[in-house]
Amino acid sequence: MPYARIGYGMKILVLNAGSSSLKYALYETSPEAAASDSDQLLGEGLIERVISMADAIKTAFTVLSKALGGEAVAGVGHRVVHGGTYPASMIIDAAVESTIEALCELAPLHNPHSLEAYRAARAHLPHAVHVAVFDTAFHQTIPRHAYAYAMANEYVADKKIRRYGFHGISHRSVSLRFAKIQRKSPADLRLVICHLGNGSSICAVDRGRSIDTSMGFTPLEGLVMGTRSGDVDASALLHLILHAGADPAALLHALNNKSGLLAISGVSNDMRDVLTAADSGNEHAKAAVDAFCYRAKKFIGAYSAAMNGADALVFTAGIGEHSAPIRAGICEGLDRLGIVVDPALNQAKSTTARCIGHSPISVWVVPTEEQLLIARDTLAAVTAISRHN
Ligand code: AMP
């Protein structure tokens, strides 16, 4: 393990392969740098409309070659959406690789791209430690009463049908960052975290552990999202298939890609466009904003109940970090629950973590740092191997 010099900076590459994009970032970090938040971002980029992940990886390496300056990469952290029941990040060996492959069945839009990115990156960097950082892992602490669907056993036993939860990298990153800001241990905090982006989910983080989250078997469950419906009565779908001639595959596609804000507003899946249309009087756009805020509010109430109260409500991701009207809309009428947003603090423009409501349950905006968390998990794996060797 020639590259892992404990006490010195190591180059860690982060690869986040989406359904049609590749985000990448190169960090120089060390255990000391991670502890003092002084990891250095050496370069990052986004490649969109990816047709071949192998070509995209090649492009990323070309772009980063200057930042690498001929130095070796010690570790590569791969974001993997579905990690089944893995409770933590894993060094990718043959067994982990084949588990990720088997999980393609449960996450057909995501895991195949992560695998392709991993295989291409491994071909470029065969001596680096490759680590899978899963979006599901943080939610493995959810108790059975919250993750099990109350369905007849014949349909759930041995079929892996359960709630897994997603966005775990983001929820974990925000909960750790919030604890650091408060100078508290995560074990002393109960947080409701709203990750509101193109995909959205809310998570109840009870003393550092996810105890419930709004996404389920797939990222379709829960909130109204850009193009996803969130919760729908399963029998409405079966009714459409059995009695209205709906094609199951087309229906699944519509639930994921043509629903949510896009369907209700008839305008866009992008909250900025929907808000602009609502402001200019478009009733459908207003209905979409109302549905989005109301569904989020319901989960905030549910998770406050699940934890017998909360210390803070935290907003993150594209909409959560940038949209004051949506944060205000979600929190409207929650004062008796102890949640009040301060209008001036909410509207102040900032890109850093900040309090926007000093109510009994304080309200915060904390930018998500998914890439940094992936880099640090990878660093931890590389360091553990070096110590061992
Ligand atoms: P993410 O998935 O976290 O990258 O979030 C992307 C989404 O954030 C976009 O689709 C937009 O809907 C939303 N977004 C970003 N900036 C704003 C803003 N200023 N106001 C409302 N929505 C925003």
CSV table of C-alpha atoms and ligand atoms in Angstrom, one decimal:
chain,number,residue,atom,x,y,z
A,1,MET,CA,0.0,0.0,0.0
A,2,PRO,CA,2.5,2.6,-1.1
A,3,TYR,CA,0.2,5.6,-1.3
A,4,ALA,CA,-1.4,5.6,2.1
A,5,ARG,CA,1.0,7.6,4.1
A,6,ILE,CA,-0.6,8.1,7.5
A,7,GLY,CA,-0.3,11.7,8.5
A,8,TYR,CA,0.2,12.9,5.0
A,9,GLY,CA,-2.5,14.1,2.5
A,10,MET,CA,-3.9,11.4,0.2
A,11,LYS,CA,-5.6,11.9,-3.1
A,12,ILE,CA,-9.1,10.6,-2.9
A,13,LEU,CA,-11.3,10.5,-6.0
A,14,VAL,CA,-15.1,10.6,-5.7
A,15,LEU,CA,-17.3,9.2,-8.5
A,16,ASN,CA,-21.1,9.8,-8.4
A,17,ALA,CA,-22.7,8.0,-11.4
A,18,GLY,CA,-26.3,9.0,-11.9
A,19,SER,CA,-28.8,7.6,-14.3
A,20,SER,CA,-27.4,9.9,-17.1
A,21,SER,CA,-24.6,11.9,-15.5
A,22,LEU,CA,-21.3,11.6,-13.8
A,23,LYS,CA,-20.2,13.9,-11.0
A,24,TYR,CA,-16.6,13.6,-9.9
A,25,ALA,CA,-14.4,15.3,-7.4
A,26,LEU,CA,-10.8,15.0,-6.4
A,27,TYR,CA,-9.8,15.7,-2.7
A,28,GLU,CA,-6.5,15.8,-0.9
A,29,THR,CA,-7.2,14.8,2.7
A,30,SER,CA,-5.9,13.0,5.7
A,31,PRO,CA,-7.5,11.9,9.0
A,32,GLU,CA,-6.2,15.1,10.6
A,33,ALA,CA,-7.5,17.2,7.7
A,34,ALA,CA,-10.9,15.5,8.0
A,35,ALA,CA,-11.1,16.1,11.7
A,36,SER,CA,-10.3,19.8,11.3
A,37,ASP,CA,-12.5,20.3,8.2
A,38,SER,CA,-9.5,21.2,6.1
A,39,ASP,CA,-9.8,18.6,3.3
A,40,GLN,CA,-8.9,20.3,0.0
A,41,LEU,CA,-11.0,20.1,-3.1
A,42,LEU,CA,-8.5,19.9,-6.0
A,43,GLY,CA,-11.0,19.7,-8.8
A,44,GLU,CA,-14.5,18.6,-9.6
A,45,GLY,CA,-16.8,18.4,-12.6
A,46,LEU,CA,-20.1,17.2,-14.0
A,47,ILE,CA,-20.6,15.3,-17.3
A,48,GLU,CA,-24.2,15.2,-18.5
A,49,ARG,CA,-26.1,13.1,-21.0
A,50,VAL,CA,-23.7,10.2,-20.5
A,51,ILE,CA,-24.1,7.4,-23.0
A,52,SER,CA,-21.0,5.4,-22.0
A,53,MET,CA,-19.9,5.5,-18.4
A,54,ALA,CA,-16.4,4.2,-19.5
A,55,ASP,CA,-16.0,7.3,-21.8
A,56,ALA,CA,-17.2,9.6,-19.1
A,57,ILE,CA,-14.7,8.2,-16.6
A,58,LYS,CA,-12.0,8.6,-19.3
A,59,THR,CA,-13.0,12.3,-19.7
A,60,ALA,CA,-12.9,12.8,-15.9
A,61,PHE,CA,-9.4,11.4,-15.7
A,62,THR,CA,-8.2,13.7,-18.5
A,63,VAL,CA,-9.7,16.7,-16.9
A,64,LEU,CA,-8.2,15.8,-13.5
A,65,SER,CA,-4.8,14.8,-14.7
A,66,LYS,CA,-3.3,18.3,-14.0
A,67,ALA,CA,-4.8,18.4,-10.4
A,68,LEU,CA,-3.3,14.9,-9.9
A,69,GLY,CA,0.1,16.1,-11.0
A,70,GLY,CA,1.3,12.5,-11.6
A,71,GLU,CA,0.6,11.5,-8.0
A,72,ALA,CA,-1.3,8.3,-7.3
A,73,VAL,CA,-4.9,8.2,-6.2
A,74,ALA,CA,-5.0,6.3,-2.9
A,75,GLY,CA,-8.8,5.7,-2.8
A,76,VAL,CA,-11.8,6.0,-5.1
A,77,GLY,CA,-15.2,6.4,-3.4
A,78,HIS,CA,-18.2,5.3,-5.5
A,79,ARG,CA,-21.7,6.5,-4.7
A,80,VAL,CA,-23.9,3.4,-5.0
A,81,VAL,CA,-27.7,4.0,-4.6
A,82,HIS,CA,-28.7,0.6,-3.5
A,83,GLY,CA,-26.6,-1.4,-1.0
A,84,GLY,CA,-29.4,-3.7,0.2
A,85,THR,CA,-28.7,-4.4,3.8
A,86,TYR,CA,-25.1,-3.3,4.0
A,87,PRO,CA,-25.0,-1.0,7.1
A,88,ALA,CA,-21.9,0.9,6.2
A,89,SER,CA,-19.5,1.7,3.3
A,90,MET,CA,-17.6,-1.3,2.0
A,91,ILE,CA,-14.3,-1.8,0.2
A,92,ILE,CA,-15.3,-3.3,-3.1
A,93,ASP,CA,-14.0,-6.9,-3.5
A,94,ALA,CA,-15.4,-9.6,-5.7
A,95,ALA,CA,-18.2,-10.4,-3.1
A,96,VAL,CA,-19.3,-6.8,-2.8
A,97,GLU,CA,-19.2,-6.3,-6.5
A,98,SER,CA,-21.4,-9.3,-7.1
A,99,THR,CA,-23.9,-8.1,-4.4
A,100,ILE,CA,-24.1,-4.6,-6.1
A,101,GLU,CA,-24.7,-6.5,-9.3
A,102,ALA,CA,-27.5,-8.6,-7.7
A,103,LEU,CA,-29.1,-5.4,-6.4
A,104,CYS,CA,-29.4,-4.0,-10.0
A,105,GLU,CA,-32.7,-5.9,-9.9
A,106,LEU,CA,-33.9,-3.5,-7.1
A,107,ALA,CA,-32.4,-0.4,-8.5
A,108,PRO,CA,-32.3,-0.8,-12.3
A,109,LEU,CA,-32.0,2.9,-13.0
A,110,HIS,CA,-29.0,3.4,-10.7
A,111,ASN,CA,-26.8,0.4,-9.7
A,112,PRO,CA,-25.9,-0.6,-13.3
A,113,HIS,CA,-24.3,2.8,-13.8
A,114,SER,CA,-22.4,2.7,-10.6
A,115,LEU,CA,-21.0,-0.7,-11.5
A,116,GLU,CA,-20.0,0.5,-14.9
A,117,ALA,CA,-18.3,3.5,-13.4
A,118,TYR,CA,-16.5,1.3,-10.9
A,119,ARG,CA,-15.3,-1.2,-13.5
A,120,ALA,CA,-14.0,1.6,-15.7
A,121,ALA,CA,-12.3,3.4,-12.7
A,122,ARG,CA,-10.7,0.2,-11.5
A,123,ALA,CA,-9.2,-0.3,-15.0
A,124,HIS,CA,-7.6,3.1,-14.7
A,125,LEU,CA,-6.6,2.8,-11.1
A,126,PRO,CA,-6.1,-0.9,-10.3
A,127,HIS,CA,-3.9,-0.2,-7.2
A,128,ALA,CA,-6.3,2.2,-5.5
A,129,VAL,CA,-8.7,1.1,-2.8
A,130,HIS,CA,-12.2,1.3,-4.3
A,131,VAL,CA,-15.0,1.9,-1.7
A,132,ALA,CA,-18.8,1.7,-2.2
A,133,VAL,CA,-20.7,4.3,-0.3
A,134,PHE,CA,-24.4,3.4,-0.2
A,135,ASP,CA,-27.4,5.7,-0.1
A,136,THR,CA,-29.3,3.0,1.8
A,137,ALA,CA,-26.7,2.2,4.5
A,138,PHE,CA,-27.6,5.0,6.9
A,139,HIS,CA,-31.1,3.7,7.1
A,140,GLN,CA,-30.2,0.2,8.2
A,141,THR,CA,-30.8,1.3,11.8
A,142,ILE,CA,-34.5,1.8,11.0
A,143,PRO,CA,-36.4,-0.6,13.3
A,144,ARG,CA,-38.6,-3.4,11.8
A,145,HIS,CA,-41.8,-1.7,12.8
A,146,ALA,CA,-40.9,1.2,10.5
A,147,TYR,CA,-39.3,-0.7,7.6
A,148,ALA,CA,-41.6,-3.6,7.2
A,149,TYR,CA,-44.7,-3.3,5.0
A,150,ALA,CA,-47.7,-4.9,6.6
A,151,MET,CA,-48.3,-7.2,3.7
A,152,ALA,CA,-49.1,-10.9,3.6
A,153,ASN,CA,-46.0,-13.0,4.2
A,154,GLU,CA,-46.2,-14.9,0.9
A,155,TYR,CA,-45.4,-11.6,-0.9
A,156,VAL,CA,-42.7,-10.2,1.3
A,157,ALA,CA,-40.7,-13.2,2.7
A,158,ASP,CA,-37.5,-13.8,0.8
A,159,LYS,CA,-38.4,-11.2,-1.9
A,160,LYS,CA,-36.5,-8.4,-0.3
A,161,ILE,CA,-39.7,-6.4,-0.2
A,162,ARG,CA,-39.2,-3.8,2.6
A,163,ARG,CA,-38.5,-0.1,3.0
A,164,TYR,CA,-34.8,0.6,2.4
A,165,GLY,CA,-34.7,4.4,2.3
A,166,PHE,CA,-32.4,6.5,0.2
A,167,HIS,CA,-30.5,9.8,0.3
A,168,GLY,CA,-28.7,8.3,3.3
A,169,ILE,CA,-25.3,9.9,2.4
A,170,SER,CA,-27.0,13.3,2.4
A,171,HIS,CA,-29.0,12.8,5.6
A,172,ARG,CA,-25.9,11.4,7.4
A,173,SER,CA,-23.7,14.3,6.1
A,174,VAL,CA,-26.2,16.9,7.3
A,175,SER,CA,-26.7,15.3,10.7
A,176,LEU,CA,-22.9,15.2,11.3
A,177,ARG,CA,-22.4,18.8,10.1
A,178,PHE,CA,-25.3,20.0,12.3
A,179,ALA,CA,-23.9,18.3,15.4
A,180,LYS,CA,-20.5,19.8,14.6
A,181,ILE,CA,-22.0,23.3,14.3
A,182,GLN,CA,-23.8,22.8,17.7
A,183,ARG,CA,-20.6,21.4,19.2
A,184,LYS,CA,-22.7,18.5,20.4
A,185,SER,CA,-22.5,14.8,19.9
A,186,PRO,CA,-25.0,13.4,17.3
A,187,ALA,CA,-26.0,11.1,20.2
A,188,ASP,CA,-27.5,14.2,21.9
A,189,LEU,CA,-29.7,15.4,19.0
A,190,ARG,CA,-33.1,14.5,17.5
A,191,LEU,CA,-33.3,15.9,14.0
A,192,VAL,CA,-35.9,16.0,11.2
A,193,ILE,CA,-33.9,16.5,8.0
A,194,CYS,CA,-35.7,17.5,4.8
A,195,HIS,CA,-33.6,16.7,1.7
A,196,LEU,CA,-35.6,18.6,-0.9
A,197,GLY,CA,-34.2,18.4,-4.4
A,198,ASN,CA,-35.2,16.9,-7.7
A,199,GLY,CA,-35.7,13.8,-5.6
A,200,SER,CA,-36.9,14.5,-2.0
A,201,SER,CA,-37.0,12.7,1.3
A,202,ILE,CA,-37.4,13.4,5.0
A,203,CYS,CA,-35.5,11.5,7.6
A,204,ALA,CA,-35.9,11.2,11.4
A,205,VAL,CA,-32.4,11.1,12.9
A,206,ASP,CA,-32.7,10.1,16.5
A,207,ARG,CA,-29.5,10.4,18.4
A,208,GLY,CA,-27.4,10.0,15.3
A,209,ARG,CA,-29.4,7.0,13.9
A,210,SER,CA,-31.9,7.1,11.1
A,211,ILE,CA,-35.1,5.7,12.6
A,212,ASP,CA,-37.5,6.4,9.7
A,213,THR,CA,-37.4,8.0,6.3
A,214,SER,CA,-40.0,8.8,3.7
A,215,MET,CA,-38.5,6.8,0.7
A,216,GLY,CA,-39.2,3.1,0.8
A,217,PHE,CA,-38.6,0.0,-1.3
A,218,THR,CA,-37.6,2.5,-4.1
A,219,PRO,CA,-37.1,6.2,-4.2
A,220,LEU,CA,-40.7,6.6,-5.4
A,221,GLU,CA,-42.4,6.5,-2.0
A,222,GLY,CA,-43.1,9.5,0.2
A,223,LEU,CA,-43.0,13.1,-0.8
A,224,VAL,CA,-44.2,14.8,-3.9
A,225,MET,CA,-41.1,15.2,-6.1
A,226,GLY,CA,-40.0,16.8,-9.4
A,227,THR,CA,-41.3,14.0,-11.5
A,228,ARG,CA,-42.2,11.3,-8.9
A,229,SER,CA,-45.6,10.9,-7.3
A,230,GLY,CA,-44.6,9.9,-3.8
A,231,ASP,CA,-47.2,8.0,-1.9
A,232,VAL,CA,-50.1,6.6,-3.9
A,233,ASP,CA,-52.6,3.9,-2.7
A,234,ALA,CA,-51.3,0.7,-4.3
A,235,SER,CA,-54.8,-0.4,-5.1
A,236,ALA,CA,-55.2,2.7,-7.4
A,237,LEU,CA,-52.3,1.4,-9.4
A,238,LEU,CA,-53.7,-2.2,-9.5
A,239,HIS,CA,-57.1,-0.8,-10.5
A,240,LEU,CA,-55.5,1.0,-13.5
A,241,ILE,CA,-53.7,-2.2,-14.5
A,242,LEU,CA,-56.6,-4.7,-13.9
A,243,HIS,CA,-59.6,-2.5,-15.0
A,244,ALA,CA,-58.4,0.4,-17.1
A,245,GLY,CA,-55.9,-1.3,-19.4
A,246,ALA,CA,-52.8,0.4,-18.1
A,247,ASP,CA,-49.5,-1.2,-19.1
A,248,PRO,CA,-47.5,-1.9,-15.8
A,249,ALA,CA,-44.1,-0.8,-17.3
A,250,ALA,CA,-45.6,2.4,-18.7
A,251,LEU,CA,-47.3,3.1,-15.4
A,252,LEU,CA,-44.1,2.6,-13.4
A,253,HIS,CA,-42.4,5.0,-15.8
A,254,ALA,CA,-45.1,7.6,-15.5
A,255,LEU,CA,-45.0,7.4,-11.7
A,256,ASN,CA,-41.2,8.0,-11.7
A,257,ASN,CA,-40.9,10.4,-14.7
A,258,LYS,CA,-44.2,12.1,-15.5
A,259,SER,CA,-45.7,12.7,-12.1
A,260,GLY,CA,-45.1,15.0,-9.1
A,261,LEU,CA,-44.7,18.7,-9.6
A,262,LEU,CA,-44.5,18.2,-13.4
A,263,ALA,CA,-47.9,16.5,-13.5
A,264,ILE,CA,-49.8,18.8,-11.0
A,265,SER,CA,-48.4,22.1,-12.4
A,266,GLY,CA,-48.4,21.1,-16.1
A,267,VAL,CA,-45.4,23.5,-16.2
A,268,SER,CA,-42.2,21.9,-15.1
A,269,ASN,CA,-40.5,19.5,-12.7
A,270,ASP,CA,-38.2,22.4,-11.6
A,271,MET,CA,-39.4,24.1,-8.5
A,272,ARG,CA,-38.0,27.5,-9.8
A,273,ASP,CA,-40.3,27.4,-12.9
A,274,VAL,CA,-43.3,26.2,-10.8
A,275,LEU,CA,-42.9,29.0,-8.3
A,276,THR,CA,-42.6,31.6,-11.1
A,277,ALA,CA,-45.7,30.3,-12.7
A,278,ALA,CA,-47.5,30.2,-9.3
A,279,ASP,CA,-46.5,33.9,-8.7
A,280,SER,CA,-48.0,34.9,-12.0
A,281,GLY,CA,-51.3,33.4,-11.1
A,282,ASN,CA,-51.2,29.8,-12.6
A,283,GLU,CA,-53.6,27.8,-10.5
A,284,HIS,CA,-52.1,24.5,-11.4
A,285,ALA,CA,-48.7,25.7,-10.4
A,286,LYS,CA,-50.1,26.9,-7.1
A,287,ALA,CA,-51.7,23.5,-6.5
A,288,ALA,CA,-48.3,21.8,-7.1
A,289,VAL,CA,-46.6,24.1,-4.6
A,290,ASP,CA,-49.4,23.5,-2.1
A,291,ALA,CA,-49.2,19.7,-2.5
A,292,PHE,CA,-45.4,19.7,-2.2
A,293,CYS,CA,-45.5,21.7,1.0
A,294,TYR,CA,-48.4,19.9,2.6
A,295,ARG,CA,-46.9,16.4,2.0
A,296,ALA,CA,-43.6,17.6,3.6
A,297,LYS,CA,-45.4,19.1,6.5
A,298,LYS,CA,-47.2,15.7,7.2
A,299,PHE,CA,-43.9,13.9,7.4
A,300,ILE,CA,-42.4,16.5,9.7
A,301,GLY,CA,-45.4,16.0,12.0
A,302,ALA,CA,-45.0,12.2,11.8
A,303,TYR,CA,-41.3,12.2,12.6
A,304,SER,CA,-41.6,14.7,15.4
A,305,ALA,CA,-44.1,12.2,16.9
A,306,ALA,CA,-41.8,9.3,16.2
A,307,MET,CA,-39.1,10.9,18.2
A,308,ASN,CA,-41.3,12.5,20.9
A,309,GLY,CA,-40.2,15.9,19.7
A,310,ALA,CA,-37.1,17.2,18.0
A,311,ASP,CA,-34.3,19.6,18.6
A,312,ALA,CA,-34.1,21.0,15.0
A,313,LEU,CA,-35.8,20.9,11.6
A,314,VAL,CA,-33.1,21.0,9.0
A,315,PHE,CA,-33.5,21.8,5.3
A,316,THR,CA,-31.0,20.7,2.6
A,317,ALA,CA,-30.5,20.1,-1.1
A,318,GLY,CA,-31.5,22.2,-4.1
A,319,ILE,CA,-34.9,23.3,-3.0
A,320,GLY,CA,-34.2,23.0,0.8
A,321,GLU,CA,-31.1,25.2,0.6
A,322,HIS,CA,-32.3,27.8,-1.9
A,323,SER,CA,-36.1,28.2,-1.8
A,324,ALA,CA,-37.2,30.6,1.0
A,325,PRO,CA,-40.9,30.4,-0.1
A,326,ILE,CA,-41.0,26.6,0.1
A,327,ARG,CA,-39.4,26.5,3.5
A,328,ALA,CA,-41.9,29.1,4.7
A,329,GLY,CA,-44.8,27.2,3.1
A,330,ILE,CA,-43.8,23.9,4.7
A,331,CYS,CA,-43.5,25.5,8.2
A,332,GLU,CA,-46.6,27.6,8.0
A,333,GLY,CA,-49.0,26.7,10.7
A,334,LEU,CA,-46.6,24.5,12.7
A,335,ASP,CA,-46.1,27.0,15.5
A,336,ARG,CA,-48.1,24.9,18.0
A,337,LEU,CA,-45.7,22.1,17.2
A,338,GLY,CA,-42.9,24.4,18.2
A,339,ILE,CA,-41.7,25.3,14.7
A,340,VAL,CA,-41.6,28.9,13.5
A,341,VAL,CA,-39.5,30.4,10.6
A,342,ASP,CA,-38.2,33.9,11.0
A,343,PRO,CA,-39.1,35.6,7.6
A,344,ALA,CA,-36.0,37.9,7.6
A,345,LEU,CA,-33.6,35.0,8.4
A,346,ASN,CA,-35.3,32.8,5.9
A,347,GLN,CA,-35.0,35.2,3.1
A,348,ALA,CA,-31.4,36.3,3.8
A,349,LYS,CA,-29.2,35.1,0.9
A,350,SER,CA,-26.4,32.7,2.1
A,351,THR,CA,-24.7,29.6,1.0
A,352,THR,CA,-23.5,28.5,4.4
A,353,ALA,CA,-25.2,26.7,7.3
A,354,ARG,CA,-27.6,29.0,9.2
A,355,CYS,CA,-30.4,29.2,11.6
A,356,ILE,CA,-33.7,30.5,10.1
A,357,GLY,CA,-35.9,30.1,13.2
A,358,HIS,CA,-35.1,30.2,16.9
A,359,SER,CA,-38.3,28.4,17.9
A,360,PRO,CA,-38.4,25.6,20.4
A,361,ILE,CA,-37.6,23.3,17.5
A,362,SER,CA,-35.0,25.4,15.8
A,363,VAL,CA,-35.1,25.6,12.0
A,364,TRP,CA,-31.9,25.4,10.0
A,365,VAL,CA,-30.5,25.3,6.5
A,366,VAL,CA,-27.4,23.1,6.2
A,367,PRO,CA,-25.9,22.5,2.8
A,368,THR,CA,-25.5,18.8,2.0
A,369,GLU,CA,-21.9,17.6,1.5
A,370,GLU,CA,-22.4,14.2,-0.1
A,371,GLN,CA,-19.1,14.2,-2.0
A,372,LEU,CA,-17.1,15.2,1.1
A,373,LEU,CA,-18.7,12.4,3.1
A,374,ILE,CA,-17.9,9.8,0.3
A,375,ALA,CA,-14.3,11.1,0.3
A,376,ARG,CA,-14.0,10.7,4.1
A,377,ASP,CA,-15.5,7.2,4.2
A,378,THR,CA,-13.0,6.3,1.5
A,379,LEU,CA,-10.2,7.9,3.4
A,380,ALA,CA,-11.2,5.9,6.5
A,381,ALA,CA,-11.1,2.7,4.5
A,382,VAL,CA,-7.7,3.4,3.0
A,383,THR,CA,-6.4,4.4,6.4
A,384,ALA,CA,-7.7,1.3,8.1
A,385,ILE,CA,-6.0,-0.9,5.5
A,386,SER,CA,-2.7,1.0,5.9
A,387,ARG,CA,-2.8,0.6,9.6
A,388,HIS,CA,-3.5,-3.1,9.3
A,389,ASN,CA,-0.7,-3.7,6.8
B,1,AMP,P1,-30.8,18.8,-6.3
B,1,AMP,O1,-31.5,17.5,-6.7
B,1,AMP,O2,-30.5,18.8,-4.8
B,1,AMP,O3,-29.6,19.1,-7.2
B,1,AMP,O4,-31.9,19.9,-6.5
B,1,AMP,C1,-32.2,20.4,-7.8
B,1,AMP,C2,-33.5,21.1,-7.7
B,1,AMP,O5,-33.5,22.2,-6.8
B,1,AMP,C3,-33.9,21.7,-9.1
B,1,AMP,O6,-34.6,20.8,-9.9
B,1,AMP,C4,-34.8,22.9,-8.6
B,1,AMP,O7,-36.1,22.5,-8.6
B,1,AMP,C5,-34.4,23.2,-7.2
B,1,AMP,N1,-33.9,24.5,-7.0
B,1,AMP,C6,-32.6,24.9,-7.1
B,1,AMP,N2,-32.5,26.2,-6.8
B,1,AMP,C7,-33.7,26.7,-6.5
B,1,AMP,C8,-34.3,27.9,-6.1
B,1,AMP,N3,-33.6,29.0,-5.9
B,1,AMP,N4,-35.6,27.9,-5.8
B,1,AMP,C9,-36.4,26.8,-5.9
B,1,AMP,N5,-35.9,25.6,-6.3
B,1,AMP,C10,-34.6,25.5,-6.6
